[in-house]
Coordinates of C-alpha atoms in Angstrom, one line a residue:
X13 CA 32.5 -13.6 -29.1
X14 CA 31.5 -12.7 -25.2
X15 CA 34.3 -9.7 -25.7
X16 CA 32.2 -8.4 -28.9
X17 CA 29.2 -9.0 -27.3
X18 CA 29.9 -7.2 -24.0
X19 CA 31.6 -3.9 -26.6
X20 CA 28.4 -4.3 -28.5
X21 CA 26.4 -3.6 -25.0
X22 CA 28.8 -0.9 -23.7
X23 CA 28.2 1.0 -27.2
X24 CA 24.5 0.3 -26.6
X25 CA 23.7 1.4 -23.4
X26 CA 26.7 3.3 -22.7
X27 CA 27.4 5.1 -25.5
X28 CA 25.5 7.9 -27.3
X29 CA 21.6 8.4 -27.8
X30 CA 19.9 6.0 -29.7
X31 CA 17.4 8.4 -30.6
X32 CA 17.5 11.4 -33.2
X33 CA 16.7 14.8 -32.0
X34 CA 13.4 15.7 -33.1
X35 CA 12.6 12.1 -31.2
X36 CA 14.4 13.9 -28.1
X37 CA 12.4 16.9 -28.7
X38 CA 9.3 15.4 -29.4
X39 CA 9.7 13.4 -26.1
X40 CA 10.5 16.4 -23.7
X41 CA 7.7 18.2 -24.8
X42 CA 5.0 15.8 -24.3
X43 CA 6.9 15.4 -21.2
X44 CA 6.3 19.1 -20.5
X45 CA 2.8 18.9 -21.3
X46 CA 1.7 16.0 -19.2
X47 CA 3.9 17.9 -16.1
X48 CA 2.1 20.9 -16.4
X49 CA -0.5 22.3 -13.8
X50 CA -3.7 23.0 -15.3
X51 CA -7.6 23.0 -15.0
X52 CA -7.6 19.2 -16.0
X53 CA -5.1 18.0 -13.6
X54 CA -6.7 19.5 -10.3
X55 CA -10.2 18.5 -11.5
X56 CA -9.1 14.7 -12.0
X57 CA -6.9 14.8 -9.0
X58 CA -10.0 15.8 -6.8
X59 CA -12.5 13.6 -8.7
X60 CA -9.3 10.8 -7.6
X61 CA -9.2 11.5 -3.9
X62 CA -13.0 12.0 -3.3
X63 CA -13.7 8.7 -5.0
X64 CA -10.3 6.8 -3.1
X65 CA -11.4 8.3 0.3
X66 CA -14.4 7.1 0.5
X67 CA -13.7 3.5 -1.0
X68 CA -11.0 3.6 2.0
X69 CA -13.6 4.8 4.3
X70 CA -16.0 2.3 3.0
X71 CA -13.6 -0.5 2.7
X72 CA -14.4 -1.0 -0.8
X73 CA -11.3 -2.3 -2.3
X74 CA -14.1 -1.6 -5.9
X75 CA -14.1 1.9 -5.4
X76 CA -10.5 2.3 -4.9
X77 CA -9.8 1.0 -7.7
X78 CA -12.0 3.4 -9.2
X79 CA -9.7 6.1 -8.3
X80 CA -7.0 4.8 -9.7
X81 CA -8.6 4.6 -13.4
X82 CA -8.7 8.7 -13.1
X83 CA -5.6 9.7 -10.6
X84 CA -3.0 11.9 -12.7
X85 CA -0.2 11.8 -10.2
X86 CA 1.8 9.6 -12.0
X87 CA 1.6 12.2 -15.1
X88 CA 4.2 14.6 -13.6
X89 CA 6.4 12.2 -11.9
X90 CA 7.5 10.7 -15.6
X91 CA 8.5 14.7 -16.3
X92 CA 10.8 14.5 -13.4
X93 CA 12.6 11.1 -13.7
X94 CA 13.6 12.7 -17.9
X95 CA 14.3 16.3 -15.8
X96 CA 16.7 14.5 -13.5
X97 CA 18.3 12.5 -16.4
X98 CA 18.8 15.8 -18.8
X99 CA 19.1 17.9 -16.0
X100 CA 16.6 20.0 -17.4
X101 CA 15.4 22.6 -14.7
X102 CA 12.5 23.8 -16.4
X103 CA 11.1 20.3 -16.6
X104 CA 11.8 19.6 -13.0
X105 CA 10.0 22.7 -11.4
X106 CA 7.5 21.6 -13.6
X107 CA 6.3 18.1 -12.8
X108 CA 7.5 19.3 -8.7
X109 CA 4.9 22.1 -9.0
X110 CA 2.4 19.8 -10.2
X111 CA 3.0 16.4 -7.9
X112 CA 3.6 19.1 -4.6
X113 CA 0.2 20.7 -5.4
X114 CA -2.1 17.6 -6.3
X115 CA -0.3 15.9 -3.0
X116 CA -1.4 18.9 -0.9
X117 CA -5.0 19.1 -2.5
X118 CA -5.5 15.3 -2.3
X119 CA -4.3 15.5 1.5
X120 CA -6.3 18.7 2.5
X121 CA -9.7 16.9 0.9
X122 CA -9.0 13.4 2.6
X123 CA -8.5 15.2 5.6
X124 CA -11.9 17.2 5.3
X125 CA -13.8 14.7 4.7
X126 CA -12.5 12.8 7.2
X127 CA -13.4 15.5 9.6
X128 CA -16.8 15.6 8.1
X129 CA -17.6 11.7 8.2
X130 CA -16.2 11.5 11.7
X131 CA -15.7 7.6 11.5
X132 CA -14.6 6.0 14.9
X133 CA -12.7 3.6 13.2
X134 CA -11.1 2.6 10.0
X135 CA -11.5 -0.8 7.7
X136 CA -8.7 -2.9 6.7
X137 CA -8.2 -0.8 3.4
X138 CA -6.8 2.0 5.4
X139 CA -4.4 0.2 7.8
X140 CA -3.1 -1.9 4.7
X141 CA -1.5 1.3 3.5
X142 CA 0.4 1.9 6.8
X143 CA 2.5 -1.0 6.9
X144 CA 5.1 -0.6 3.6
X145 CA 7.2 -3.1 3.0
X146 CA 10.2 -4.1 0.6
X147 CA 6.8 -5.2 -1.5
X148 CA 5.6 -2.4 -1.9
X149 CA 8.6 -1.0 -3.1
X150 CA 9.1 -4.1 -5.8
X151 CA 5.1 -2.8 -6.7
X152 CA 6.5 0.8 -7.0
X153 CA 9.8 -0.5 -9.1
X154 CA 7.7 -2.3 -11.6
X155 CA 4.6 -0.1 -12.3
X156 CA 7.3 3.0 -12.7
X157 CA 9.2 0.7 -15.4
X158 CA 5.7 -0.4 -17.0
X159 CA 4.7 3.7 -16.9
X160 CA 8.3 4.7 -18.7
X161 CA 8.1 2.2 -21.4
X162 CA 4.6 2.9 -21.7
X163 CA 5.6 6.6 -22.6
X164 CA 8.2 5.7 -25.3
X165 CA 6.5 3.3 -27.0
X166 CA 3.5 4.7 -28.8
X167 CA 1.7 1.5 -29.4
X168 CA 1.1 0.8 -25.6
X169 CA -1.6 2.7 -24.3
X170 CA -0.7 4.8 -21.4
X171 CA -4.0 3.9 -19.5
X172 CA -2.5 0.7 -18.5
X173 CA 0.6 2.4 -16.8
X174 CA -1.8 5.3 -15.6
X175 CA -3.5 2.4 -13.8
X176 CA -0.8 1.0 -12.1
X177 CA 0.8 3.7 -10.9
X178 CA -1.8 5.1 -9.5
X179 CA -2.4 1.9 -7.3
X180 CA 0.8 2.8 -5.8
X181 CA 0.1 6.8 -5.6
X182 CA -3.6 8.4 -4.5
X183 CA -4.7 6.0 -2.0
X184 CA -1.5 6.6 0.4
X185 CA -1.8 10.2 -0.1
X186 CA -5.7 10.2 1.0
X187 CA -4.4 7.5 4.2
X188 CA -2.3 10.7 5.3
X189 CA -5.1 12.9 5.0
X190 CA -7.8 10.6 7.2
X191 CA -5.1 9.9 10.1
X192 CA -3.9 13.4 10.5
X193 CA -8.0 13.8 10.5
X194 CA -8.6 11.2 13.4
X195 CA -5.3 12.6 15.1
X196 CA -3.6 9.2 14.7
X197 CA 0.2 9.9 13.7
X198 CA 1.3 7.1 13.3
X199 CA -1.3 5.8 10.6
X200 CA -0.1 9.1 8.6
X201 CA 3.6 8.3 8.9
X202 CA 3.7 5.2 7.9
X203 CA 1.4 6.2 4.9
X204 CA 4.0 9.1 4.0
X205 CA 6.6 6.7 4.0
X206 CA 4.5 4.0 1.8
X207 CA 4.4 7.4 -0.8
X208 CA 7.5 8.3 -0.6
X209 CA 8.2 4.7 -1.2
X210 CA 6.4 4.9 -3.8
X211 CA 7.8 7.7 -5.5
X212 CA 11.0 6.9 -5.3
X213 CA 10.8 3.3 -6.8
X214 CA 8.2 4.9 -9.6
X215 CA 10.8 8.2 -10.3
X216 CA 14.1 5.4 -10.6
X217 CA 12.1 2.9 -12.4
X218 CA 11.1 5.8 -15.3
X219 CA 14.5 7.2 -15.4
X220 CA 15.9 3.9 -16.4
X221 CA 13.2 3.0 -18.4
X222 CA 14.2 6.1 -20.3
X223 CA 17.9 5.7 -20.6
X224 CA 17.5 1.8 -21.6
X225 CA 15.1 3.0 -24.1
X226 CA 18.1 5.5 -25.3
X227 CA 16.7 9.0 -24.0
X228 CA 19.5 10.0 -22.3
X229 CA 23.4 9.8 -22.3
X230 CA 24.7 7.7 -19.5
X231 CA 27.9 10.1 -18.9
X232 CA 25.1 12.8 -18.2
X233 CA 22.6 10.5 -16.4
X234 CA 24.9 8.2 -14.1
X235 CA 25.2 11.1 -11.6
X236 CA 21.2 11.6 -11.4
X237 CA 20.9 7.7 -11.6
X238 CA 23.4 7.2 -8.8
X239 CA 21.5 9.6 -6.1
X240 CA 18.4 7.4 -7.1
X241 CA 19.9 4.4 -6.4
X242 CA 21.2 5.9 -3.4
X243 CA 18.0 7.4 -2.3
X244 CA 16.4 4.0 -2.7
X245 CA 19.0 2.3 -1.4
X246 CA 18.2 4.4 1.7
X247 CA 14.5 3.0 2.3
X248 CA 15.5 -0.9 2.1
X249 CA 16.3 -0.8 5.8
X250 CA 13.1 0.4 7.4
X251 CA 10.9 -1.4 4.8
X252 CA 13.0 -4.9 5.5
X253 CA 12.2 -4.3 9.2
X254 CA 9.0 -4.2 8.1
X255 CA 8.5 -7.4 6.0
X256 CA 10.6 -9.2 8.7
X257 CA 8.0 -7.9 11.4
X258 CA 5.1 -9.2 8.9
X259 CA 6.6 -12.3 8.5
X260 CA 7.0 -12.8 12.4
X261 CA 3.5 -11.6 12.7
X262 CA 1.9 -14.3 10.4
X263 CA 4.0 -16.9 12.2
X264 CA 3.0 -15.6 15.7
X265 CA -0.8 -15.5 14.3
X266 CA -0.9 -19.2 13.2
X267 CA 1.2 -20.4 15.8
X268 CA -1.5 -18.8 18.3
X269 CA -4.5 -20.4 16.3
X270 CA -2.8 -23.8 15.8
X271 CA -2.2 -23.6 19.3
X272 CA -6.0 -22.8 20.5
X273 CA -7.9 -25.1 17.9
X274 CA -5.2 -28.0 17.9
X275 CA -2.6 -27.8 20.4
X276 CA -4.8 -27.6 23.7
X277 CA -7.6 -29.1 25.0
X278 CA -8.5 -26.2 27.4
X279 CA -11.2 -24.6 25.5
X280 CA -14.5 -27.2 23.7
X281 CA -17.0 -25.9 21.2
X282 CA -14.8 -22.7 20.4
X283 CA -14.6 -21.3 17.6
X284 CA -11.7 -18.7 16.0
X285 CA -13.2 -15.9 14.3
X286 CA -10.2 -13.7 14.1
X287 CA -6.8 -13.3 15.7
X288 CA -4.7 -9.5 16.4
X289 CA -1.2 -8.9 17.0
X290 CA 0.0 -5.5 18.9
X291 CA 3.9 -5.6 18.4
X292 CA 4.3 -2.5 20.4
X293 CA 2.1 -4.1 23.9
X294 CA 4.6 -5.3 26.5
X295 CA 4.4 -7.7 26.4
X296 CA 2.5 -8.0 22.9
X297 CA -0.9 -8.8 23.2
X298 CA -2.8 -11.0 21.3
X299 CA -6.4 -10.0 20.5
X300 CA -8.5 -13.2 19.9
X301 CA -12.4 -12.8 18.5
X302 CA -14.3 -16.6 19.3
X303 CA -17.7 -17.8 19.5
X304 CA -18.0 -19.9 22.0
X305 CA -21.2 -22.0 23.6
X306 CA -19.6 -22.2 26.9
X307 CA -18.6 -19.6 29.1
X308 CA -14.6 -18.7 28.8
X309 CA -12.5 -18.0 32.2
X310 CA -10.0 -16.3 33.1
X311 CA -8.1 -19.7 34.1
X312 CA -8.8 -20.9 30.7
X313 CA -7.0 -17.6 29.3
X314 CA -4.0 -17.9 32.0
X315 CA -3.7 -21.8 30.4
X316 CA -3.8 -20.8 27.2
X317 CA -1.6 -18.0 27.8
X318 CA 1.2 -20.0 29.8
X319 CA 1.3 -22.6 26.4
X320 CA 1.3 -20.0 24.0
X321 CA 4.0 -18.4 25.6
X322 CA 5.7 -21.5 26.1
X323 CA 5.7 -22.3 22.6
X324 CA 6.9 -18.9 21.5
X325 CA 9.7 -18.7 23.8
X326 CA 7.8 -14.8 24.6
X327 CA 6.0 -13.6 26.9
X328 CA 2.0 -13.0 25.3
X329 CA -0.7 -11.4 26.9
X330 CA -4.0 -12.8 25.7
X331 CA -7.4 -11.1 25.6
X332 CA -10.3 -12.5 24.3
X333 CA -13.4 -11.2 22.9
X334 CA -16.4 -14.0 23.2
X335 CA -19.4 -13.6 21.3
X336 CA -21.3 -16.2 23.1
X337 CA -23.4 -18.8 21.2
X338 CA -26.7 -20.1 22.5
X339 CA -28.4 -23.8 21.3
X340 CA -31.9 -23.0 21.0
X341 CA -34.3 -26.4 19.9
X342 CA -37.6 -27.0 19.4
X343 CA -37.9 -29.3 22.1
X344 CA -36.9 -26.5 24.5
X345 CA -39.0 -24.1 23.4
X346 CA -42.0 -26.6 23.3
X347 CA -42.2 -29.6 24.2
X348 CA -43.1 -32.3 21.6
X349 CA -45.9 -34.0 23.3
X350 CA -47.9 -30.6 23.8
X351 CA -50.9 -30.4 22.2
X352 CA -51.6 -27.4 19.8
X353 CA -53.1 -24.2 21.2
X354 CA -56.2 -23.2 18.8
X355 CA -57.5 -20.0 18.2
X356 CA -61.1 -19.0 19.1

């Protein structure tokens, strides 16, 4: 029985297509249609990056997700995972044309209106997209396989795919545009790599989305599929350094605040507000914001700093950042045996 079962799978999945040729047809051309560069697709993808720039430079998580209900970058991307499968060159220059061209626009209007808006700094919204990680790519993976079954099953509407690809797509791209705007380099790197990341995982993810679904020939596909898989393969090395830094940067942070509210008796009516690692500081730094209703001293920090660094086994530099806290009560402002002053 496991022998039938495992024939009955090869024949399946590795045999021919599953699906008659008008179904084939009917497929590649809607493909062709959604990949194609028109009117539409560069008004939405400019309504998109208006609306996720300034949800990023608002830190409106709302209003990005605004911009994801209209994006259309995910459209062409689905015409060049079947391209790649078929080898179909016509469909590939296609959906390229279209994803190149909305990436530029989207990056050229980020980047204006960065310019014009001149913020100093940026909100967490931003710096979230410049940190990929291996999650990011498991994100990309799945919303690519929801967006390809999406497209060959009629009765799922595409919205909900549209949706969740272009979580992973337009607010990277606008990220690229506002750090090449403040002149910061390395926020736009490690937003191009948390798109290319994206694109990858969303272009493998549709191509075997469409060959499960029976689309394609796997003697025609496997080659295609293979550089994919390769390609992907490629990006699990930087974004595992990544997710092992993040994780060592959590452990730091609440080893640091256990340390100052529970492990040391150096510092009374403090309190954490928020804590900051810099990895790349040497040593690393650790940026702590307190209220405090007693003044903090610099051999308070050197104590605090010897223990931390005790405790890590590493060498930290802290700085703090005191917002100072004044007591203000009644009885010092007047005393409670002074008589009332009346008006004449």
């Amino acid at each position: 029985m496991v022998r039938d079962g495992l024939q009955a799978l090869n024949h399946r999945y590795f045999g021919g297509r599953r699906v008659s040729p008008m179904e084939l047809k009917h497929m590649r051309d809607s493909l062709m249609d959604d990949s194609e560069l028109n009117r539409d697709y560069v008004v939405m993808t400019i309504g998109a990056c208006i609306i996720a720039t300034l949800g990023l430079l608002s830190n409106s998580a709302a209003v990005i997700i605004g911009a994801m209900l209209v994006a259309p970058l995910m459209l062409p991307i689905r015409g060049l995972a079947f391209g790649f499968l078929e080898g179909d060159i016509e469909l590939i220059k296609e959906g390229a044309k279209a994803l190149g061209i909305g990436t530029v626009i989207a990056i050229a209007l980020s980047t204006s209106l960065g310019f014009m808006l001149g913020l100093s700094e940026y909100g967490s919204e931003v710096w979230a997209r410049s940190e990929p990680t291996l999650l990011d790519l498991g994100i990309a993976i799945t919303a690519g396989g929801i967006s390809g079954f999406a497209k060959v099953q009629p009765k799922i509407s595409s919205t909900l795919a549209g949706t969740a690809i272009a979580v992973a797509l337009m607010p990277p791209v606008c990220v690229i545009g506002l750090g090449l705007a403040q002149g910061r380099m390395a926020l736009s790197e490690g937003a191009v790599l948390l798109y290319v990341t994206n694109l990858i995982g969303i272009t493998l993810a549709c191509m075997l989305a469409f060959w499960l679904s029976g689309y394609a020939l796997f003697q025609k596909a496997r080659k295609s599929l293979r550089y994919a898989l390769i390609f992907t393969a490629a990006l699990v090395v930087p974004l595992g350094i990544s997710l092992v830094e993040l994780v060592r940067q959590n452990r730091a942070e609440d080893s640091v605040r256990d340390a100052l509210v529970n492990g040391t008796v150096t510092f009374q009516r403090l309190e954490l507000i928020d804590s900051n690692i810099d990895w790349l500081a040497s040593p690393p730094e650790v940026r702590l914001t307190v209220y405090s209703t007693t003044e903090v001293t610099p051999t308070q920090v050197g104590l605090l700093e010897d223990y931390v660094s005790r405790r890590m086994r590493r060498e930290f530099r802290l700085i703090f950042e005191v917002s100072e806290v004044q007591e203000v009560t009644r009885e010092e402002v007047q005393p409670a045996s002074a008589e009332p002053v009346s008006e004449e």
